[in-house]
Amino acid sequence: MKKLKIDDVARAAGVSKSTVSQYLNQRYKYMSEETRQRIGEVIDELGYQPNGLARSLKQNRTHLVGVVVADIDYSLSIQCVKAIENELQNRGIQVLICNSDENPEKEQRHIETLIARQVDGLIVFPTGHQASAYERLSEQQLPFVLIDRLVEGVSTQSLLLDNEMAVKLAVEELVREGHERIGIVTLPLGEQGITPRKERLGGFRKAMEEAGLQPAEDYVLSLPASEVAARLAELLARPEPPTALLAGNDIVLAELLKAANRQGIIIPEHLSLIGIDDAEFAQIYNPVITTIRQPAHEMGAQAAKVILSAIEEKDRPVPITYRFPPALQRGASVKDLKSKCRSLNVRPK
């Protein structure tokens, strides 16, 4: 069978080759809806497949975007990557996904590999804080966007949650229910402080002070996931244990829930719990866990739009940090201490 060419599509649709080319490159600005629909129907009828290599050479583009994820296990990463892929594939761009396992050296190797693959742009969930890791991208004038974390000294567009507001919502919810002995658990900060963890710890102290409470430093923990269960047992064995904990992300929340099950801790009767991140398992746990949702899908879709704009306009984007608002999703994991204290006529502890 004769290989179909763009001329065949143009002839069958009754338009010029340039019009078909504009259609294939999704440039519809000066094209009527009728013409656009007719070309699409002809392409479907003929089964035409554009020559991707020839198109890439002509446009000096590969129609590939690399996504380097710090840790694919995070629910944020999974949801963001799904949104990024959907948004870019709808624009005819394929996505190459790499997982760094929170290893800056591995991340750098991924970036080098993607540069060698001549991707049109990069979306990076950064692992480290060394600006030098991103200097090669600037030297190559390769557009890139950071998501979830900031890197000091790197000038580009960045998208992340308003982490201080997320913690503030959680603390306010706990205080509203009469809690005063409140703690927070995050994964390790890292040498220079991973942005969400650093901002959530700082936001926790600030929110507690605004609520007129003095956070006990023994209740402010940053530790590996493998140590969460042991530290939880220690906390609850104290003469005045925390009545509520805030899980800094979905990994910590999962470890706290597993430990609670093993140790016979009833939530919220023995311990109230709020998690940051919209982990699906929080909705199927009994009781449903109250969470602070970050709009992961919206963040991923916006990252895709930003990188597309940078690729297509070929202008160096203004280095803006987008902060996405969190939202409280109430479950049944926060105990009402106020009503209990009112019935006993005592001040909540």
Tab-separated table of C-alpha atoms in Angstrom:
chain	number	residue	atom	x	y	z
A	1	MET	CA	0.000	0.000	0.000
A	2	LYS	CA	1.241	3.463	-0.908
A	3	LYS	CA	2.342	5.476	2.110
A	4	LEU	CA	0.010	8.410	2.654
A	5	LYS	CA	1.464	11.905	2.534
A	6	ILE	CA	0.236	15.271	3.663
A	7	ASP	CA	-0.581	16.039	-0.003
A	8	ASP	CA	-3.129	13.201	0.011
A	9	VAL	CA	-4.865	14.629	3.078
A	10	ALA	CA	-4.882	18.137	1.599
A	11	ARG	CA	-6.324	16.888	-1.706
A	12	ALA	CA	-9.071	14.835	-0.035
A	13	ALA	CA	-10.018	17.686	2.314
A	14	GLY	CA	-9.904	20.323	-0.422
A	15	VAL	CA	-7.403	22.504	1.410
A	16	SER	CA	-3.750	23.447	1.029
A	17	LYS	CA	-0.800	21.530	2.470
A	18	SER	CA	-0.049	24.458	4.778
A	19	THR	CA	-3.573	24.309	6.218
A	20	VAL	CA	-3.174	20.601	6.991
A	21	SER	CA	0.213	21.373	8.523
A	22	GLN	CA	-1.362	24.048	10.721
A	23	TYR	CA	-3.991	21.512	11.795
A	24	LEU	CA	-1.387	18.870	12.665
A	25	ASN	CA	0.493	21.410	14.769
A	26	GLN	CA	-2.744	22.415	16.517
A	27	ARG	CA	-2.627	25.990	15.265
A	28	TYR	CA	-6.308	26.670	14.735
A	29	LYS	CA	-6.318	30.438	15.186
A	30	TYR	CA	-7.075	31.309	11.542
A	31	MET	CA	-8.975	28.120	10.693
A	32	SER	CA	-12.744	27.794	10.635
A	33	GLU	CA	-14.406	25.105	12.709
A	34	GLU	CA	-15.777	23.572	9.503
A	35	THR	CA	-12.287	23.269	7.964
A	36	ARG	CA	-10.861	21.868	11.174
A	37	GLN	CA	-13.602	19.241	11.373
A	38	ARG	CA	-13.221	18.284	7.700
A	39	ILE	CA	-9.467	17.748	8.002
A	40	GLY	CA	-9.967	15.654	11.115
A	41	GLU	CA	-12.533	13.471	9.393
A	42	VAL	CA	-10.281	12.947	6.364
A	43	ILE	CA	-7.324	11.979	8.567
A	44	ASP	CA	-9.528	9.433	10.351
A	45	GLU	CA	-10.935	8.041	7.096
A	46	LEU	CA	-7.533	7.682	5.448
A	47	GLY	CA	-5.779	6.494	8.590
A	48	TYR	CA	-3.056	9.086	8.028
A	49	GLN	CA	-0.120	9.074	10.470
A	50	PRO	CA	2.150	12.144	10.326
A	51	ASN	CA	5.895	11.549	10.104
A	52	GLY	CA	6.929	12.506	13.615
A	53	LEU	CA	10.666	12.514	12.875
A	54	ALA	CA	10.313	14.741	9.815
A	55	ARG	CA	8.052	17.114	11.735
A	56	SER	CA	10.539	17.273	14.616
A	57	LEU	CA	13.454	18.064	12.286
A	58	LYS	CA	11.499	20.755	10.483
A	59	GLN	CA	10.314	22.428	13.685
A	60	ASN	CA	13.534	21.801	15.615
A	61	ARG	CA	11.382	20.104	18.263
A	62	THR	CA	11.007	16.529	19.460
A	63	HIS	CA	7.552	16.952	21.003
A	64	LEU	CA	8.903	15.328	24.153
A	65	VAL	CA	8.806	16.731	27.687
A	66	GLY	CA	10.741	15.166	30.543
A	67	VAL	CA	9.288	14.871	34.049
A	68	VAL	CA	11.751	14.168	36.861
A	69	VAL	CA	9.951	13.116	40.048
A	70	ALA	CA	11.621	13.256	43.477
A	71	ASP	CA	9.662	10.228	44.725
A	72	ILE	CA	6.919	8.533	42.716
A	73	ASP	CA	5.475	6.992	45.915
A	74	TYR	CA	3.947	10.300	47.055
A	75	SER	CA	0.263	10.697	46.226
A	76	LEU	CA	1.051	14.262	45.110
A	77	SER	CA	3.576	12.943	42.573
A	78	ILE	CA	1.179	10.355	41.150
A	79	GLN	CA	-1.706	12.806	40.752
A	80	CYS	CA	0.465	15.597	39.348
A	81	VAL	CA	2.158	13.324	36.804
A	82	LYS	CA	-1.211	11.995	35.652
A	83	ALA	CA	-2.482	15.553	35.083
A	84	ILE	CA	0.754	16.580	33.328
A	85	GLU	CA	0.592	13.594	31.001
A	86	ASN	CA	-3.076	14.155	30.148
A	87	GLU	CA	-2.550	17.842	29.414
A	88	LEU	CA	0.528	17.312	27.239
A	89	GLN	CA	-0.769	14.286	25.343
A	90	ASN	CA	-3.838	16.299	24.396
A	91	ARG	CA	-1.383	18.647	22.691
A	92	GLY	CA	0.443	15.857	20.865
A	93	ILE	CA	3.412	15.811	23.237
A	94	GLN	CA	4.781	12.622	24.806
A	95	VAL	CA	6.060	12.505	28.368
A	96	LEU	CA	9.212	10.773	29.617
A	97	ILE	CA	8.959	10.118	33.369
A	98	CYS	CA	12.005	9.528	35.619
A	99	ASN	CA	12.023	8.794	39.365
A	100	SER	CA	14.926	10.108	41.465
A	101	ASP	CA	14.140	8.308	44.757
A	102	GLU	CA	15.061	11.530	46.634
A	103	ASN	CA	18.624	11.153	45.344
A	104	PRO	CA	20.156	14.391	43.933
A	105	GLU	CA	22.824	12.471	41.989
A	106	LYS	CA	20.223	10.255	40.378
A	107	GLU	CA	18.169	13.346	39.553
A	108	GLN	CA	21.171	14.943	37.851
A	109	ARG	CA	21.749	11.804	35.769
A	110	HIS	CA	18.098	11.842	34.709
A	111	ILE	CA	18.379	15.489	33.668
A	112	GLU	CA	21.513	14.763	31.623
A	113	THR	CA	19.797	11.823	29.929
A	114	LEU	CA	16.727	13.900	29.053
A	115	ILE	CA	18.914	16.693	27.649
A	116	ALA	CA	20.625	14.070	25.474
A	117	ARG	CA	17.171	12.918	24.322
A	118	GLN	CA	16.628	16.531	23.200
A	119	VAL	CA	13.402	17.033	25.106
A	120	ASP	CA	11.668	20.352	24.476
A	121	GLY	CA	11.360	21.122	28.184
A	122	LEU	CA	11.493	19.706	31.705
A	123	ILE	CA	9.168	19.607	34.705
A	124	VAL	CA	11.167	18.798	37.835
A	125	PHE	CA	10.154	17.847	41.375
A	126	PRO	CA	13.598	18.745	42.771
A	127	THR	CA	15.393	16.558	45.302
A	128	GLY	CA	18.281	18.821	46.230
A	129	HIS	CA	19.045	22.469	46.744
A	130	GLN	CA	22.138	22.880	44.592
A	131	ALA	CA	21.518	25.558	41.981
A	132	SER	CA	24.448	24.182	39.978
A	133	ALA	CA	22.338	21.115	39.134
A	134	TYR	CA	20.106	23.330	36.998
A	135	GLU	CA	22.794	25.557	35.441
A	136	ARG	CA	23.083	23.192	32.455
A	137	LEU	CA	19.393	23.747	31.681
A	138	SER	CA	19.873	27.519	31.678
A	139	GLU	CA	23.029	27.216	29.549
A	140	GLN	CA	21.111	25.121	27.001
A	141	GLN	CA	18.204	27.586	27.157
A	142	LEU	CA	15.984	24.610	27.847
A	143	PRO	CA	12.677	25.636	29.483
A	144	PHE	CA	12.031	24.032	32.843
A	145	VAL	CA	9.487	24.331	35.640
A	146	LEU	CA	9.854	23.335	39.296
A	147	ILE	CA	6.938	21.792	41.135
A	148	ASP	CA	6.277	21.172	44.866
A	149	ARG	CA	9.689	22.512	45.959
A	150	LEU	CA	11.839	25.610	45.539
A	151	VAL	CA	15.581	25.733	44.895
A	152	GLU	CA	17.407	28.813	46.127
A	153	GLY	CA	19.338	30.577	43.383
A	154	VAL	CA	17.339	29.002	40.554
A	155	SER	CA	15.369	31.481	38.484
A	156	THR	CA	12.363	29.814	36.864
A	157	GLN	CA	8.654	29.327	37.376
A	158	SER	CA	7.734	27.240	40.413
A	159	LEU	CA	4.413	25.768	41.530
A	160	LEU	CA	3.655	24.552	45.027
A	161	LEU	CA	1.102	24.462	47.818
A	162	ASP	CA	0.640	27.304	50.287
A	163	ASN	CA	2.169	25.118	52.981
A	164	GLU	CA	1.794	27.602	55.833
A	165	MET	CA	-1.905	27.955	55.116
A	166	ALA	CA	-2.281	24.161	54.998
A	167	VAL	CA	-0.891	23.795	58.511
A	168	LYS	CA	-2.881	26.787	59.744
A	169	LEU	CA	-6.133	25.150	58.574
A	170	ALA	CA	-5.213	21.955	60.430
A	171	VAL	CA	-4.254	23.698	63.680
A	172	GLU	CA	-7.387	25.857	63.592
A	173	GLU	CA	-9.544	22.738	63.137
A	174	LEU	CA	-7.917	21.036	66.135
A	175	VAL	CA	-8.100	24.127	68.342
A	176	ARG	CA	-11.763	24.579	67.374
A	177	GLU	CA	-12.407	21.116	68.822
A	178	GLY	CA	-10.624	21.960	72.073
A	179	HIS	CA	-7.137	20.516	71.473
A	180	GLU	CA	-4.097	22.217	72.984
A	181	ARG	CA	-1.466	19.489	73.156
A	182	ILE	CA	-0.867	19.242	69.415
A	183	GLY	CA	2.132	17.750	67.618
A	184	ILE	CA	3.376	17.435	64.047
A	185	VAL	CA	5.345	14.645	62.360
A	186	THR	CA	7.236	15.084	59.080
A	187	LEU	CA	9.864	13.142	57.192
A	188	PRO	CA	13.477	14.360	57.637
A	189	LEU	CA	14.163	17.925	56.524
A	190	GLY	CA	17.342	17.079	54.627
A	191	GLU	CA	20.584	19.038	54.742
A	192	GLN	CA	19.102	22.317	53.543
A	193	GLY	CA	15.438	21.773	54.296
A	194	ILE	CA	13.020	20.310	51.737
A	195	THR	CA	10.559	23.108	51.023
A	196	PRO	CA	7.188	21.579	52.056
A	197	ARG	CA	8.613	20.044	55.242
A	198	LYS	CA	10.444	23.224	56.239
A	199	GLU	CA	7.441	25.444	55.516
A	200	ARG	CA	5.004	23.112	57.280
A	201	LEU	CA	7.136	22.978	60.433
A	202	GLY	CA	7.547	26.759	60.415
A	203	GLY	CA	3.860	27.207	59.695
A	204	PHE	CA	2.970	24.872	62.563
A	205	ARG	CA	4.887	26.933	65.119
A	206	LYS	CA	3.382	30.143	63.734
A	207	ALA	CA	-0.175	28.772	63.780
A	208	MET	CA	0.194	27.499	67.332
A	209	GLU	CA	1.456	30.889	68.522
A	210	GLU	CA	-1.422	32.645	66.745
A	211	ALA	CA	-3.786	30.312	68.603
A	212	GLY	CA	-2.161	31.353	71.896
A	213	LEU	CA	-0.503	27.976	72.378
A	214	GLN	CA	3.126	27.142	73.051
A	215	PRO	CA	4.144	24.154	70.898
A	216	ALA	CA	6.082	21.554	72.885
A	217	GLU	CA	9.298	20.834	70.981
A	218	ASP	CA	9.021	17.164	72.000
A	219	TYR	CA	5.874	17.032	69.877
A	220	VAL	CA	7.582	18.501	66.773
A	221	LEU	CA	9.213	15.565	65.003
A	222	SER	CA	11.139	15.094	61.740
A	223	LEU	CA	12.197	11.498	61.301
A	224	PRO	CA	12.390	8.621	58.803
A	225	ALA	CA	9.195	6.697	58.098
A	226	SER	CA	10.731	3.585	59.684
A	227	GLU	CA	10.942	5.366	63.065
A	228	VAL	CA	7.407	6.759	63.198
A	229	ALA	CA	5.838	3.800	65.020
A	230	ALA	CA	8.415	3.744	67.819
A	231	ARG	CA	8.221	7.501	68.380
A	232	LEU	CA	4.424	7.395	68.431
A	233	ALA	CA	4.525	4.789	71.202
A	234	GLU	CA	6.964	6.993	73.159
A	235	LEU	CA	4.781	10.082	72.757
A	236	LEU	CA	1.622	8.396	73.952
A	237	ALA	CA	3.396	6.817	76.938
A	238	ARG	CA	4.194	10.248	78.406
A	239	PRO	CA	2.328	11.613	81.440
A	240	GLU	CA	0.815	14.337	79.218
A	241	PRO	CA	0.765	12.930	75.694
A	242	PRO	CA	-0.424	14.952	72.702
A	243	THR	CA	-4.159	14.684	72.104
A	244	ALA	CA	-3.710	15.337	68.380
A	245	LEU	CA	-1.074	14.937	65.675
A	246	LEU	CA	-0.696	16.492	62.247
A	247	ALA	CA	0.864	14.169	59.646
A	248	GLY	CA	3.171	16.200	57.402
A	249	ASN	CA	2.413	14.153	54.271
A	250	ASP	CA	0.706	10.974	53.072
A	251	ILE	CA	3.724	8.750	53.829
A	252	VAL	CA	3.734	9.860	57.477
A	253	LEU	CA	-0.047	9.496	57.705
A	254	ALA	CA	0.181	5.908	56.459
A	255	GLU	CA	2.876	5.078	59.029
A	256	LEU	CA	0.851	6.630	61.865
A	257	LEU	CA	-2.266	4.676	60.888
A	258	LYS	CA	-0.335	1.397	60.630
A	259	ALA	CA	1.249	2.040	64.032
A	260	ALA	CA	-2.122	2.915	65.561
A	261	ASN	CA	-3.562	-0.392	64.358
A	262	ARG	CA	-0.632	-2.405	65.724
A	263	GLN	CA	-0.544	-0.567	69.052
A	264	GLY	CA	-4.295	-0.620	69.682
A	265	ILE	CA	-4.638	3.160	69.439
A	266	ILE	CA	-8.255	4.073	68.681
A	267	ILE	CA	-8.690	7.134	66.446
A	268	PRO	CA	-9.975	9.612	67.470
A	269	GLU	CA	-10.786	8.318	70.976
A	270	HIS	CA	-7.120	7.972	71.990
A	271	LEU	CA	-5.570	10.294	69.408
A	272	SER	CA	-6.943	12.794	66.901
A	273	LEU	CA	-5.271	12.898	63.526
A	274	ILE	CA	-5.158	15.213	60.482
A	275	GLY	CA	-3.097	14.536	57.356
A	276	ILE	CA	-1.754	16.872	54.703
A	277	ASP	CA	-2.081	15.545	51.116
A	278	ASP	CA	-5.181	14.081	49.561
A	279	ALA	CA	-4.285	10.418	50.083
A	280	GLU	CA	-7.022	8.090	48.816
A	281	PHE	CA	-6.568	5.674	51.715
A	282	ALA	CA	-7.612	8.444	54.122
A	283	GLN	CA	-11.127	8.164	52.693
A	284	ILE	CA	-11.414	4.401	53.192
A	285	TYR	CA	-9.868	4.209	56.666
A	286	ASN	CA	-12.356	3.750	59.495
A	287	PRO	CA	-12.942	6.433	60.652
A	288	VAL	CA	-12.426	8.622	57.591
A	289	ILE	CA	-9.353	10.791	58.209
A	290	THR	CA	-9.634	14.568	58.125
A	291	THR	CA	-7.138	15.877	55.564
A	292	ILE	CA	-5.823	19.111	54.154
A	293	ARG	CA	-6.133	18.681	50.417
A	294	GLN	CA	-3.636	20.140	48.030
A	295	PRO	CA	-4.965	20.489	44.476
A	296	ALA	CA	-2.481	18.072	42.894
A	297	HIS	CA	-4.366	17.708	39.608
A	298	GLU	CA	-4.603	21.475	39.178
A	299	MET	CA	-0.905	21.856	40.011
A	300	GLY	CA	0.084	19.270	37.425
A	301	ALA	CA	-2.170	20.736	34.724
A	302	GLN	CA	-0.814	24.230	35.400
A	303	ALA	CA	2.791	22.976	35.234
A	304	ALA	CA	2.044	21.460	31.816
A	305	LYS	CA	0.514	24.733	30.570
A	306	VAL	CA	3.481	26.756	31.844
A	307	ILE	CA	6.063	24.524	30.158
A	308	LEU	CA	4.046	24.510	26.909
A	309	SER	CA	3.922	28.290	26.914
A	310	ALA	CA	7.665	28.497	27.525
A	311	ILE	CA	8.377	26.025	24.696
A	312	GLU	CA	6.081	27.599	22.144
A	313	GLU	CA	6.790	31.270	22.868
A	314	LYS	CA	10.541	30.649	23.162
A	315	ASP	CA	10.803	33.557	25.590
A	316	ARG	CA	12.469	33.170	28.956
A	317	PRO	CA	9.527	33.025	31.390
A	318	VAL	CA	9.274	35.518	34.239
A	319	PRO	CA	10.345	33.623	37.399
A	320	ILE	CA	7.048	33.466	39.298
A	321	THR	CA	6.144	31.244	42.248
A	322	TYR	CA	2.540	30.035	42.080
A	323	ARG	CA	1.020	29.159	45.460
A	324	PHE	CA	-2.039	26.917	45.354
A	325	PRO	CA	-4.629	27.192	48.144
A	326	PRO	CA	-5.261	24.134	50.373
A	327	ALA	CA	-8.728	22.960	51.456
A	328	LEU	CA	-9.951	21.287	54.638
A	329	GLN	CA	-11.735	17.965	54.073
A	330	ARG	CA	-13.424	16.959	57.306
A	331	GLY	CA	-13.581	13.310	58.243
A	332	ALA	CA	-14.197	11.745	61.629
A	333	SER	CA	-10.628	11.587	62.987
A	334	VAL	CA	-10.770	14.654	65.257
A	335	LYS	CA	-12.295	14.217	68.725
A	336	ASP	CA	-14.454	17.008	70.149
A	337	LEU	CA	-12.805	17.773	73.487
A	338	LYS	CA	-14.829	20.915	74.122
A	339	SER	CA	-18.183	19.217	74.586
A	340	LYS	CA	-16.623	16.613	76.872
A	341	CYS	CA	-14.959	19.302	78.961
A	342	ARG	CA	-18.154	21.344	79.139
A	343	SER	CA	-20.020	18.339	80.529
A	344	LEU	CA	-17.296	17.914	83.173
A	345	ASN	CA	-16.970	21.680	83.701
A	346	VAL	CA	-13.182	21.622	83.177
A	347	ARG	CA	-10.777	23.372	80.837
A	348	PRO	CA	-9.753	21.249	77.809
A	349	LYS	CA	-6.246	19.838	77.883
